[in-house]
Short mmCIF file of C-alpha atoms and ligand atoms in Angstrom, two decimals:
data_model
loop_
_atom_site.label_atom_id
_atom_site.label_comp_id
_atom_site.label_asym_id
_atom_site.label_seq_id
_atom_site.Cartn_x
_atom_site.Cartn_y
_atom_site.Cartn_z
CA MET A 278 24.13 83.65 65.18
CA LYS A 279 21.51 85.66 67.02
CA ILE A 280 18.74 87.73 65.46
CA LEU A 281 16.67 90.16 67.53
CA ILE A 282 13.34 91.25 66.03
CA LYS A 283 12.25 94.41 67.85
CA ASN A 284 8.78 95.82 68.50
CA GLY A 285 6.76 93.64 66.14
CA LEU A 286 3.20 92.57 66.55
CA ILE A 287 3.60 88.88 67.30
CA VAL A 288 0.86 86.78 65.68
CA ASP A 289 2.02 83.45 66.92
CA GLY A 290 0.14 81.11 64.58
CA THR A 291 -2.13 79.56 67.23
CA GLY A 292 -5.01 81.93 66.48
CA ALA A 293 -4.45 83.84 69.75
CA PRO A 294 -4.64 87.65 69.58
CA GLY A 295 -1.44 89.37 68.44
CA TYR A 296 0.67 91.28 70.96
CA LYS A 297 3.63 93.66 70.81
CA ALA A 298 6.93 92.09 71.79
CA ASP A 299 10.53 91.45 70.82
CA LEU A 300 11.59 88.05 69.57
CA LEU A 301 15.08 86.60 69.90
CA ILE A 302 16.42 83.86 67.63
CA ASP A 303 19.50 81.89 68.62
CA GLU A 304 20.87 79.53 65.98
CA ASN A 305 17.87 77.78 64.47
CA LYS A 306 15.48 78.21 67.42
CA VAL A 307 13.26 80.91 68.86
CA GLU A 308 15.00 81.64 72.17
CA ALA A 309 12.72 84.20 73.79
CA ILE A 310 9.67 86.38 73.18
CA GLY A 311 9.11 89.33 75.53
CA LYS A 312 9.35 93.01 76.26
CA ASN A 313 12.67 94.87 75.96
CA LEU A 314 14.79 91.93 75.01
CA ASP A 315 18.45 92.59 74.51
CA ALA A 316 21.17 90.39 73.09
CA GLU A 317 24.77 91.32 72.56
CA GLY A 318 26.03 90.94 69.02
CA ALA A 319 22.61 90.09 67.66
CA GLU A 320 21.55 91.29 64.24
CA VAL A 321 18.61 93.60 64.91
CA ILE A 322 15.53 93.80 62.73
CA ASP A 323 13.23 96.74 63.45
CA ALA A 324 9.70 95.39 63.13
CA SER A 325 7.80 98.42 64.48
CA GLU A 326 4.55 98.67 62.51
CA LYS A 327 5.17 95.14 61.22
CA ILE A 328 3.65 91.74 61.86
CA VAL A 329 5.82 88.83 62.96
CA THR A 330 4.46 85.36 62.25
CA PRO A 331 5.68 81.78 61.85
CA GLY A 332 6.93 80.94 58.35
CA PHE A 333 4.04 80.07 56.06
CA ILE A 334 3.45 76.39 55.36
CA ASP A 335 1.94 75.51 51.99
CA ILE A 336 0.23 72.17 52.30
CA HIS A 337 -0.44 71.82 48.58
CA ASN A 338 2.41 72.65 46.22
CA HIS A 339 3.76 71.06 43.05
CA ALA A 340 7.23 72.53 43.42
CA ASP A 341 8.89 69.12 43.42
CA PHE A 342 8.76 69.01 39.62
CA ASN A 343 11.47 71.65 39.26
CA ILE A 344 12.60 72.91 42.63
CA TYR A 345 15.82 70.94 42.28
CA ASP A 346 16.80 73.27 39.46
CA ALA A 347 14.98 76.31 40.87
CA ASN A 348 16.39 75.63 44.34
CA GLN A 349 16.16 79.21 45.53
CA ALA A 350 12.38 78.72 45.27
CA GLU A 351 12.00 82.47 44.82
CA SER A 352 8.33 82.50 43.92
CA PHE A 353 7.50 80.64 47.13
CA VAL A 354 9.99 82.06 49.61
CA MET A 355 9.36 85.65 48.51
CA GLN A 356 5.70 85.19 49.47
CA GLY A 357 6.64 83.98 52.94
CA MET A 358 6.51 80.23 52.44
CA THR A 359 9.16 78.43 54.48
CA THR A 360 7.79 74.87 54.16
CA LEU A 361 6.15 73.20 51.17
CA LEU A 362 4.33 69.87 51.07
CA VAL A 363 4.99 68.30 47.68
CA GLY A 364 4.19 65.10 45.80
CA LEU A 365 0.50 65.96 45.51
CA CYS A 366 -2.41 64.87 43.32
CA GLY A 367 -0.86 61.43 42.85
CA LEU A 368 1.97 63.01 40.89
CA GLY A 369 5.61 63.44 41.87
CA ILE A 370 9.28 62.79 41.30
CA THR A 371 9.60 59.59 43.33
CA PRO A 372 9.18 56.62 43.32
CA ALA A 373 9.97 56.16 39.65
CA ASN A 374 10.92 53.50 37.14
CA LYS A 375 11.04 53.39 33.33
CA VAL A 376 7.30 53.66 32.95
CA VAL A 377 7.17 56.71 35.19
CA GLU A 378 10.06 58.25 33.31
CA GLU A 379 8.30 57.83 30.01
CA TYR A 380 5.06 59.13 31.48
CA TYR A 381 6.78 62.31 32.65
CA ALA A 382 8.72 62.64 29.41
CA ASP A 383 5.32 63.01 27.75
CA PHE A 384 3.38 64.75 30.48
CA GLY A 385 6.08 66.89 32.02
CA LYS A 386 7.89 68.21 29.02
CA LYS A 387 4.90 68.53 26.81
CA ALA A 388 1.98 69.33 29.03
CA LEU A 389 3.64 71.48 31.66
CA SER A 390 7.00 72.54 30.26
CA ILE A 391 8.74 70.83 33.12
CA ASP A 392 11.50 68.26 32.91
CA PRO A 393 11.53 66.73 36.35
CA LYS A 394 14.51 64.90 37.73
CA LEU A 395 13.04 61.59 38.93
CA TYR A 396 14.28 59.25 41.63
CA PRO A 397 13.73 55.50 42.05
CA ARG A 398 13.43 55.90 45.80
CA LEU A 399 12.64 58.64 48.29
CA GLU A 400 16.02 58.25 50.01
CA ASP A 401 17.80 58.99 46.72
CA CYS A 402 15.73 62.10 46.35
CA PHE A 403 16.40 63.26 49.91
CA ARG A 404 20.12 62.72 49.56
CA ASP A 405 20.28 64.64 46.28
CA PHE A 406 18.28 67.59 47.64
CA GLU A 407 20.30 67.73 50.85
CA LYS A 408 23.51 67.82 48.85
CA LYS A 409 22.31 70.61 46.59
CA GLY A 410 20.44 72.70 49.13
CA VAL A 411 17.13 74.49 48.76
CA SER A 412 15.83 77.76 50.19
CA CYS A 413 12.78 76.35 51.98
CA ASN A 414 11.85 73.18 53.86
CA LEU A 415 10.27 70.34 51.92
CA ALA A 416 7.98 67.54 53.05
CA PHE A 417 7.04 64.76 50.65
CA LEU A 418 3.96 62.62 50.10
CA VAL A 419 4.03 59.31 48.24
CA PRO A 420 2.16 59.89 44.96
CA GLN A 421 -0.17 56.97 44.33
CA GLY A 422 0.06 57.45 40.56
CA ASN A 423 3.81 56.81 40.70
CA VAL A 424 3.35 53.74 42.89
CA ARG A 425 0.74 52.25 40.57
CA ALA A 426 2.75 53.03 37.44
CA CYS A 427 5.85 51.45 39.00
CA VAL A 428 3.99 48.21 39.77
CA MET A 429 1.45 47.88 36.94
CA GLY A 430 2.39 50.39 34.26
CA LEU A 431 -0.50 52.41 32.93
CA ASP A 432 -2.95 49.50 32.90
CA MET A 433 -6.38 50.94 33.54
CA ARG A 434 -7.77 47.96 35.54
CA PRO A 435 -7.96 46.92 39.18
CA ALA A 436 -4.75 45.52 40.65
CA THR A 437 -4.29 41.80 41.22
CA ASP A 438 -3.62 40.62 44.77
CA ASP A 439 0.04 40.28 43.94
CA GLU A 440 0.24 43.80 42.53
CA LEU A 441 -1.60 45.20 45.55
CA GLU A 442 0.92 43.59 47.86
CA LYS A 443 3.75 45.15 45.87
CA MET A 444 2.13 48.57 46.01
CA LYS A 445 1.60 48.27 49.77
CA ALA A 446 5.24 47.35 50.21
CA MET A 447 6.26 50.38 48.20
CA VAL A 448 4.04 52.72 50.27
CA ARG A 449 5.49 51.18 53.42
CA GLU A 450 9.05 51.71 52.21
CA ASN A 451 8.30 55.38 51.54
CA MET A 452 6.59 55.90 54.87
CA GLU A 453 9.60 54.35 56.59
CA ALA A 454 11.83 56.74 54.68
CA GLY A 455 9.94 59.77 56.01
CA ALA A 456 6.99 60.43 53.71
CA PHE A 457 4.04 62.26 55.31
CA GLY A 458 1.35 60.19 53.64
CA LEU A 459 -0.18 59.16 50.35
CA SER A 460 -1.53 61.50 47.70
CA THR A 461 -4.03 60.65 44.98
CA GLY A 462 -5.14 62.41 41.79
CA LEU A 463 -8.30 60.50 40.96
CA VAL A 464 -9.10 62.45 37.81
CA TYR A 465 -5.67 61.80 36.32
CA PRO A 466 -4.50 58.48 34.92
CA PRO A 467 -3.56 56.10 36.40
CA GLY A 468 -5.23 57.30 39.60
CA SER A 469 -8.55 57.52 37.74
CA ALA A 470 -8.45 53.76 37.12
CA THR A 471 -7.96 52.93 40.78
CA PRO A 472 -10.89 51.39 42.64
CA THR A 473 -11.65 52.72 46.11
CA GLU A 474 -10.90 49.33 47.71
CA GLU A 475 -7.33 49.57 46.48
CA LEU A 476 -6.95 53.04 48.05
CA VAL A 477 -8.33 51.72 51.32
CA GLU A 478 -5.68 49.01 51.39
CA LEU A 479 -2.84 51.45 50.67
CA SER A 480 -4.22 53.88 53.23
CA LYS A 481 -4.16 51.24 55.92
CA VAL A 482 -0.38 51.19 55.57
CA VAL A 483 -0.31 54.99 55.79
CA ALA A 484 -2.45 54.83 58.93
CA GLU A 485 0.06 52.56 60.64
CA TYR A 486 2.48 55.50 60.44
CA ASP A 487 -0.16 58.13 61.32
CA GLY A 488 0.34 59.72 57.91
CA ILE A 489 -2.40 61.37 55.85
CA TYR A 490 -4.43 60.20 52.87
CA ASP A 491 -4.43 63.41 50.80
CA SER A 492 -6.77 63.35 47.84
CA HIS A 493 -7.50 65.30 44.71
CA MET A 494 -11.00 63.87 44.62
CA ARG A 495 -12.55 61.83 41.84
CA ASN A 496 -15.18 64.51 41.38
CA GLU A 497 -15.14 68.17 42.48
CA GLY A 498 -18.14 69.19 40.41
CA ALA A 499 -21.76 68.21 40.39
CA ARG A 500 -20.93 64.91 42.10
CA VAL A 501 -18.51 66.32 44.67
CA LEU A 502 -20.77 65.00 47.46
CA ASP A 503 -21.70 61.45 46.49
CA VAL A 504 -18.59 60.61 44.44
CA GLY A 505 -15.74 62.92 45.52
CA MET A 506 -16.20 63.47 49.24
CA ALA A 507 -18.09 60.25 49.93
CA GLU A 508 -15.01 58.34 48.75
CA VAL A 509 -12.62 60.36 50.95
CA ILE A 510 -14.86 59.77 53.97
CA ARG A 511 -15.22 56.07 53.19
CA ILE A 512 -11.44 55.73 53.01
CA ALA A 513 -11.00 57.59 56.32
CA ARG A 514 -13.54 55.26 57.91
CA GLU A 515 -12.41 51.94 56.46
CA ALA A 516 -8.65 52.51 56.62
CA LYS A 517 -8.85 54.45 59.91
CA VAL A 518 -6.62 57.01 58.31
CA ARG A 519 -6.47 60.79 58.70
CA ALA A 520 -7.94 62.01 55.42
CA HIS A 521 -7.27 65.36 53.81
CA ILE A 522 -9.12 66.93 50.91
CA SER A 523 -6.78 68.66 48.48
CA HIS A 524 -7.80 72.02 47.05
CA TRP A 525 -11.33 71.53 48.36
CA SER A 526 -13.73 73.02 45.84
CA VAL A 527 -17.28 72.92 44.75
CA ILE A 528 -17.11 73.38 41.01
CA SER A 529 -20.52 73.95 39.63
CA ARG A 530 -22.47 76.51 37.73
CA PHE A 531 -25.64 75.28 39.30
CA LYS A 532 -26.83 75.33 42.92
CA VAL A 533 -23.40 76.43 44.21
CA GLU A 534 -24.65 77.57 47.64
CA LYS A 535 -26.59 74.38 48.21
CA LEU A 536 -23.63 72.20 47.23
CA THR A 537 -21.25 74.25 49.39
CA THR A 538 -23.50 73.98 52.43
CA ALA A 539 -23.94 70.25 51.87
CA ALA A 540 -20.18 69.75 51.42
CA ILE A 541 -19.49 71.47 54.75
CA LYS A 542 -22.22 69.41 56.44
CA LEU A 543 -20.71 66.21 55.07
CA VAL A 544 -17.38 66.93 56.79
CA GLN A 545 -19.07 68.08 59.99
CA ASP A 546 -21.01 64.82 60.15
CA ALA A 547 -17.86 62.80 59.49
CA LEU A 548 -16.07 64.70 62.28
CA ALA A 549 -19.00 64.06 64.61
CA GLU A 550 -18.72 60.38 63.77
CA GLY A 551 -15.12 60.53 65.02
CA LEU A 552 -13.37 60.47 61.64
CA LYS A 553 -10.41 62.72 61.06
CA ILE A 554 -10.99 64.93 58.01
CA THR A 555 -9.20 68.13 57.08
CA ALA A 556 -8.99 70.18 53.89
CA ASP A 557 -7.15 72.98 52.16
CA VAL A 558 -8.67 75.70 50.04
CA VAL A 559 -6.96 77.69 47.27
CA PRO A 560 -7.90 81.39 47.49
CA TYR A 561 -8.73 81.87 43.80
CA GLU A 562 -11.83 81.41 41.68
CA ASP A 563 -9.95 79.70 38.92
CA GLY A 564 -7.92 76.56 38.56
CA VAL A 565 -4.84 75.76 36.53
CA THR A 566 -4.34 72.47 34.77
CA SER A 567 -3.02 70.81 31.69
CA LEU A 568 -5.61 70.66 28.94
CA PRO A 569 -4.63 67.19 27.58
CA PHE A 570 -4.58 65.84 31.11
CA VAL A 571 -8.09 66.82 31.97
CA LEU A 572 -9.45 65.71 28.61
CA LEU A 573 -7.59 62.59 27.51
CA GLU A 574 -7.49 59.05 28.83
CA SER A 575 -4.08 57.53 29.52
CA TRP A 576 -4.02 55.25 26.44
CA VAL A 577 -3.90 58.35 24.23
CA PHE A 578 -0.50 59.34 25.66
CA GLU A 579 1.11 56.04 24.76
CA ASN A 580 1.08 56.92 21.07
CA PHE A 581 0.23 60.53 21.34
CA LEU A 582 0.64 61.97 17.83
CA GLU A 583 -0.68 58.90 16.06
CA ASN A 584 -3.75 58.53 18.31
CA LEU A 585 -4.63 62.18 17.78
CA THR A 586 -4.30 61.77 14.00
CA LYS A 587 -5.84 58.43 12.99
CA LEU A 588 -9.56 58.61 12.26
CA ASP A 589 -10.69 55.66 14.38
CA THR A 590 -8.73 56.69 17.49
CA ARG A 591 -9.85 60.28 17.07
CA LYS A 592 -13.45 59.12 17.14
CA ARG A 593 -12.87 57.24 20.37
CA ILE A 594 -11.09 60.26 21.89
CA LYS A 595 -13.98 62.54 20.96
CA ASP A 596 -16.50 60.25 22.63
CA GLU A 597 -14.40 60.05 25.77
CA ILE A 598 -13.91 63.82 25.89
CA PHE A 599 -17.64 64.35 25.62
CA GLN A 600 -18.30 61.89 28.40
CA ARG A 601 -15.71 63.54 30.68
CA VAL A 602 -16.78 67.07 30.07
CA PHE A 603 -20.42 66.07 30.40
CA THR A 604 -19.77 64.49 33.79
CA MET A 605 -17.58 67.36 35.01
CA PHE A 606 -19.68 70.31 34.04
CA LEU A 607 -23.22 69.36 33.27
CA ALA A 608 -24.26 66.49 35.47
CA GLY A 609 -25.73 68.82 38.08
CA ALA A 610 -27.56 70.95 35.57
CA PRO A 611 -31.27 71.62 35.94
CA TRP A 612 -33.65 69.27 34.12
CA TYR A 613 -34.27 71.60 31.19
CA ILE A 614 -30.59 71.53 30.26
CA ARG A 615 -30.36 67.81 30.77
CA MET A 616 -33.36 67.47 28.43
CA ILE A 617 -31.31 68.86 25.52
CA PRO A 618 -30.49 66.00 23.13
CA LYS A 619 -26.92 64.80 23.43
CA PHE A 620 -25.91 65.60 19.84
CA LEU A 621 -27.04 69.18 20.35
CA LEU A 622 -25.35 69.39 23.75
CA LYS A 623 -22.09 68.31 22.10
CA ARG A 624 -22.32 71.28 19.80
CA LEU A 625 -23.36 73.76 22.48
CA MET A 626 -21.09 72.66 25.26
CA LEU A 627 -17.69 73.21 23.69
CA PRO A 628 -18.10 76.86 22.70
CA VAL A 629 -19.49 77.63 26.16
CA ILE A 630 -16.56 75.98 27.90
CA GLY A 631 -14.02 77.13 25.30
CA LYS A 632 -14.85 80.74 26.05
CA GLN A 633 -14.19 80.22 29.77
CA VAL A 634 -10.85 78.50 29.33
CA VAL A 635 -7.91 80.93 29.16
CA LEU A 636 -4.56 79.73 27.84
CA LEU A 637 -1.75 80.47 30.31
CA HIS A 638 1.05 78.73 28.46
CA THR A 639 1.46 76.82 25.16
CA THR A 640 4.41 75.01 23.59
CA SER A 641 4.38 77.38 20.63
CA GLY A 642 4.14 80.37 22.98
CA GLU A 643 1.16 81.58 20.96
CA PHE A 644 -2.21 82.56 22.36
CA ASN A 645 -1.14 83.14 26.00
CA GLY A 646 -3.91 85.12 27.61
CA LYS A 647 -6.43 84.25 24.85
CA THR A 648 -9.39 81.97 25.36
CA LEU A 649 -9.26 78.46 23.99
CA TRP A 650 -12.24 79.30 21.77
CA GLU A 651 -10.35 82.24 20.23
CA ALA A 652 -7.23 80.17 19.65
CA LEU A 653 -9.17 77.40 17.91
CA LYS A 654 -11.06 79.89 15.73
CA ILE A 655 -7.86 81.63 14.69
CA ARG A 656 -5.77 78.58 13.97
CA TYR A 657 -8.36 76.16 12.64
CA PRO A 658 -11.08 78.40 11.15
CA LYS A 659 -12.64 75.71 8.97
CA LYS A 660 -12.79 72.86 11.48
CA SER A 661 -15.48 71.83 13.92
CA MET A 662 -14.68 72.75 17.52
CA LEU A 663 -13.95 69.19 18.55
CA ASP A 664 -11.67 68.49 15.58
CA ALA A 665 -9.91 71.79 16.11
CA LEU A 666 -9.43 70.92 19.79
CA LEU A 667 -7.79 67.58 18.96
CA ASP A 668 -5.56 69.20 16.34
CA PHE A 669 -4.59 71.92 18.79
CA ILE A 670 -3.54 69.47 21.47
CA ARG A 671 -1.63 67.43 18.91
CA ASP A 672 0.04 70.39 17.21
CA GLU A 673 1.11 71.86 20.57
CA GLN A 674 2.47 68.39 21.45
CA GLY A 675 0.25 68.37 24.50
CA GLY A 676 1.78 71.51 25.93
CA VAL A 677 -1.30 73.52 26.79
CA VAL A 678 -1.67 74.91 30.32
CA ILE A 679 -5.02 76.45 31.00
CA ARG A 680 -6.83 78.46 33.57
CA ILE A 681 -10.54 77.99 34.06
CA GLN A 682 -12.82 80.23 36.06
CA PHE A 683 -15.02 77.70 37.76
CA LYS A 684 -15.40 78.66 41.40
CA ASP A 685 -17.26 81.42 43.13
CA GLU A 686 -15.34 83.36 45.75
CA GLU A 687 -18.29 84.49 47.80
CA ARG A 688 -20.47 81.44 47.46
CA SER A 689 -17.94 78.63 47.64
CA VAL A 690 -14.27 79.57 48.12
CA ILE A 691 -14.61 81.75 51.25
CA PRO A 692 -17.30 79.64 52.99
CA LEU A 693 -15.07 76.55 52.62
CA LEU A 694 -11.95 78.42 53.77
CA GLN A 695 -13.78 79.71 56.83
CA GLN A 696 -14.34 76.18 58.19
CA PRO A 697 -12.21 75.45 61.24
CA PHE A 698 -10.91 72.21 59.68
CA ALA A 699 -9.80 73.97 56.49
CA CYS A 700 -6.48 75.67 55.88
CA ALA A 701 -5.23 77.65 52.88
CA SER A 702 -2.92 76.43 50.13
CA SER A 703 -1.54 77.56 46.78
CA ASP A 704 -1.74 74.44 44.52
CA ALA A 705 1.10 76.20 42.72
CA ILE A 706 3.11 74.73 39.91
CA LEU A 707 6.11 76.67 38.67
CA ILE A 708 6.56 76.87 34.91
CA ARG A 709 10.16 77.95 34.45
CA GLY A 710 10.62 80.35 31.58
CA GLY A 711 6.87 80.56 31.08
CA ASN A 712 4.04 82.64 32.38
CA ASN A 713 2.70 81.53 35.78
CA HIS A 714 -0.65 81.81 37.45
CA PRO A 715 -0.59 84.47 40.20
CA ARG A 716 -0.99 81.83 42.91
CA THR A 717 2.58 80.63 42.25
CA PHE A 718 3.86 84.06 43.36
CA SER A 719 1.33 85.33 45.85
CA ALA A 720 -1.33 82.91 47.11
CA PHE A 721 -0.69 83.67 50.79
CA PRO A 722 -0.25 87.45 50.48
CA ARG A 723 -3.59 87.28 48.69
CA VAL A 724 -5.24 85.57 51.66
CA ILE A 725 -4.07 88.43 53.90
CA GLU A 726 -4.70 91.25 51.45
CA ARG A 727 -8.00 90.15 50.00
CA ILE A 728 -9.78 87.86 52.41
CA VAL A 729 -8.62 89.50 55.67
CA ARG A 730 -7.90 93.16 54.90
CA GLU A 731 -10.31 93.93 52.07
CA LYS A 732 -13.20 91.54 52.59
CA ASN A 733 -12.90 91.00 56.33
CA LYS A 734 -13.98 87.39 55.99
CA LEU A 735 -11.29 86.03 58.28
CA GLY A 736 -9.54 87.60 61.25
CA LEU A 737 -5.81 88.14 60.79
CA GLU A 738 -4.92 85.70 63.55
CA GLU A 739 -7.30 83.11 62.13
CA ALA A 740 -5.89 83.51 58.62
CA ILE A 741 -2.29 83.21 59.84
CA LYS A 742 -3.26 80.05 61.72
CA LYS A 743 -4.54 78.59 58.46
CA ILE A 744 -1.13 79.01 56.82
CA THR A 745 1.04 78.09 59.83
CA SER A 746 0.05 75.97 62.85
CA GLN A 747 -2.92 74.34 61.17
CA PRO A 748 -1.01 72.80 58.28
CA ALA A 749 1.81 72.01 60.73
CA SER A 750 -0.54 70.02 62.93
CA ILE A 751 -2.02 68.17 59.92
CA LEU A 752 1.53 67.29 58.86
CA ASN A 753 2.51 66.44 62.40
CA ILE A 754 5.44 68.87 62.62
CA PRO A 755 4.91 70.32 66.09
CA ASP A 756 8.26 72.14 66.15
CA ARG A 757 7.11 74.50 63.38
CA GLY A 758 4.08 76.68 62.63
CA VAL A 759 3.97 78.38 66.06
CA LEU A 760 6.12 81.15 67.57
CA LYS A 761 7.15 80.01 71.03
CA PRO A 762 10.54 79.64 72.72
CA GLY A 763 12.09 76.34 71.62
CA LYS A 764 10.33 76.18 68.25
CA VAL A 765 12.29 76.18 65.01
CA ALA A 766 12.93 79.73 63.78
CA ASP A 767 10.95 79.83 60.54
CA LEU A 768 9.51 83.36 60.47
CA VAL A 769 7.97 86.04 58.32
CA VAL A 770 7.99 89.76 58.99
CA PHE A 771 5.43 91.59 56.87
CA ASP A 772 3.71 94.91 56.46
CA TYR A 773 -0.02 94.36 56.92
CA ASN A 774 -1.12 97.61 55.38
CA ASN A 775 1.05 97.27 52.30
CA ILE A 776 0.90 93.56 51.58
CA ARG A 777 -0.21 93.27 47.95
CA GLU A 778 -0.47 90.69 45.22
CA LYS A 779 1.09 92.17 42.12
CA ALA A 780 0.92 89.13 39.84
CA THR A 781 -1.78 89.17 37.15
CA LEU A 782 -2.98 86.62 34.61
CA ALA A 783 -1.16 88.46 31.84
CA ASN A 784 2.02 88.70 33.91
CA GLY A 785 2.00 86.20 36.71
CA ASN A 786 5.71 86.33 37.47
CA GLN A 787 5.69 89.21 39.94
CA TYR A 788 6.65 89.09 43.59
CA PRO A 789 4.20 90.55 46.09
CA ASP A 790 4.76 93.76 48.03
CA GLY A 791 4.97 93.81 51.80
CA ILE A 792 6.93 90.63 52.64
CA ASP A 793 9.99 92.19 54.30
CA TYR A 794 11.84 89.34 55.95
CA VAL A 795 11.70 85.58 55.65
CA ILE A 796 13.78 83.53 58.03
CA VAL A 797 14.31 79.81 57.37
CA ASN A 798 15.79 77.62 60.11
CA GLY A 799 17.19 80.72 61.81
CA ILE A 800 18.81 82.11 58.63
CA ILE A 801 17.66 85.38 57.07
CA THR A 802 16.72 84.28 53.53
CA VAL A 803 14.71 87.34 52.44
CA GLU A 804 15.91 90.72 53.67
CA LYS A 805 14.06 93.97 52.97
CA GLY A 806 12.18 92.20 50.16
CA GLU A 807 15.32 90.76 48.51
CA HIS A 808 16.19 87.06 48.29
CA LEU A 809 19.72 86.57 49.65
CA GLY A 810 20.32 83.21 47.96
CA MET A 811 20.51 81.26 51.22
CA LEU A 812 19.82 77.54 50.88
CA LYS A 813 19.05 76.58 54.47
CA GLY A 814 15.81 74.68 53.96
CA GLN A 815 15.61 71.15 55.34
CA ILE A 816 14.10 67.96 54.05
CA LEU A 817 11.55 67.10 56.71
CA ARG A 818 10.97 63.50 57.65
CA HIS A 819 7.70 62.36 59.07
CA LYS A 820 7.92 60.80 62.47
CA LYS A 821 5.35 58.31 63.59
ZN1 LIG B 82 -4.86 68.44 42.21
#
């Protein structure tokens, strides 16, 4: 089957200036790019006034949790994504055993309204997906949380030598099977209990296969430099691994510019030292997460309802929450805030934070779009904030997905995204049947609409590079991400002047305007803005 795209502006993904040409696809490959191409019997797409680019590659996506069921991947494909990297933040659908199954039965169903199909081994997962078919290509990381839970349950202690050997063998098995590297989520249990030395050892295995160590850092806030990034850089150095910073952010209300500049300098110095560091940046000021997961330690989940009810365990939970929140949000505060006595800070901190947290999705379906503070006041008017918070998490059975405004577009998001070693990503998670954050439907159209067209902070060619060839080169998939004869025909045809994010916080489930055609492995999957139901995505396997 031949497809001839006529008269488009070819932005080839390399960052080179766009040029007018025709592009011919034969089977699953780009056959030719040039003036006045002709091909008998080809399906012709008129791309006059349109931009033709490689398919977008999202290097940070949590689609694995439900893309088996949502295999048309509409929210991703309709925004131009043709390849997703999944298994991020130390979380994922494989490897899995009983412990992982129970963990996701709690976390998945309750916290995120997802019911993931889990697989003991990556091969099982690949086979199942290939049988069913999916609309976009998928590449998998090995989630370190799964590996650790498989070998040592949810024990929050360093691994023994024997356990470490087992974990290394498991990482090796996954790398052999075609994983692209190892992901960590060092704020989530059990990742949060993992010492750096253990990560170095696992990363050495990844390095043997030239995979990536891809990290949701231990700290993205006030201690992003000395705790978060320092650890990533140490792992890159000691394991000689290519390290990648997931959803790179500087989350602070204080000294944001200074922190951002220092964070950039830290990577520049590491690069100058010869280390290999890359990053991805999500083009939004807010983040989405599960409330119980950012607040509670893993032991709480083992006996969830009881621990959130009994007086003595509640007291321990409250202390731990205070410690966490304190570290996350206030550690970089100026001295006069740090001088405030702790008991007073406890009382002040929660209302301040509660007013910034917006509920995106709850188990009861109540309060979507309201702030956490409002919800607690309405439902538990007589209780203290902290008690109300614990009751809320318990009564919603953990199912509270939140959005927090904690980044600054001008002072941190854009400066990080502009770095040559940084690409863009969505960090999307799809909540089926629930309200989604706009990034699930339009993270990449937003990059083009807002950061290129409106704010002029990136050139179009540069922005396209950050969502095509740059992630492709990090992932080591040289046959994608660039438009050149011989490359795989993953393409997007879009209307630069009319590309528009329509999703909002109140109604996130809206497709963007302006994405006209999406072609996956040479098959037209989106035509004139409509998903055709094609399932021609491939499971990509990392090659050494
Ligand atoms: Zn993450």
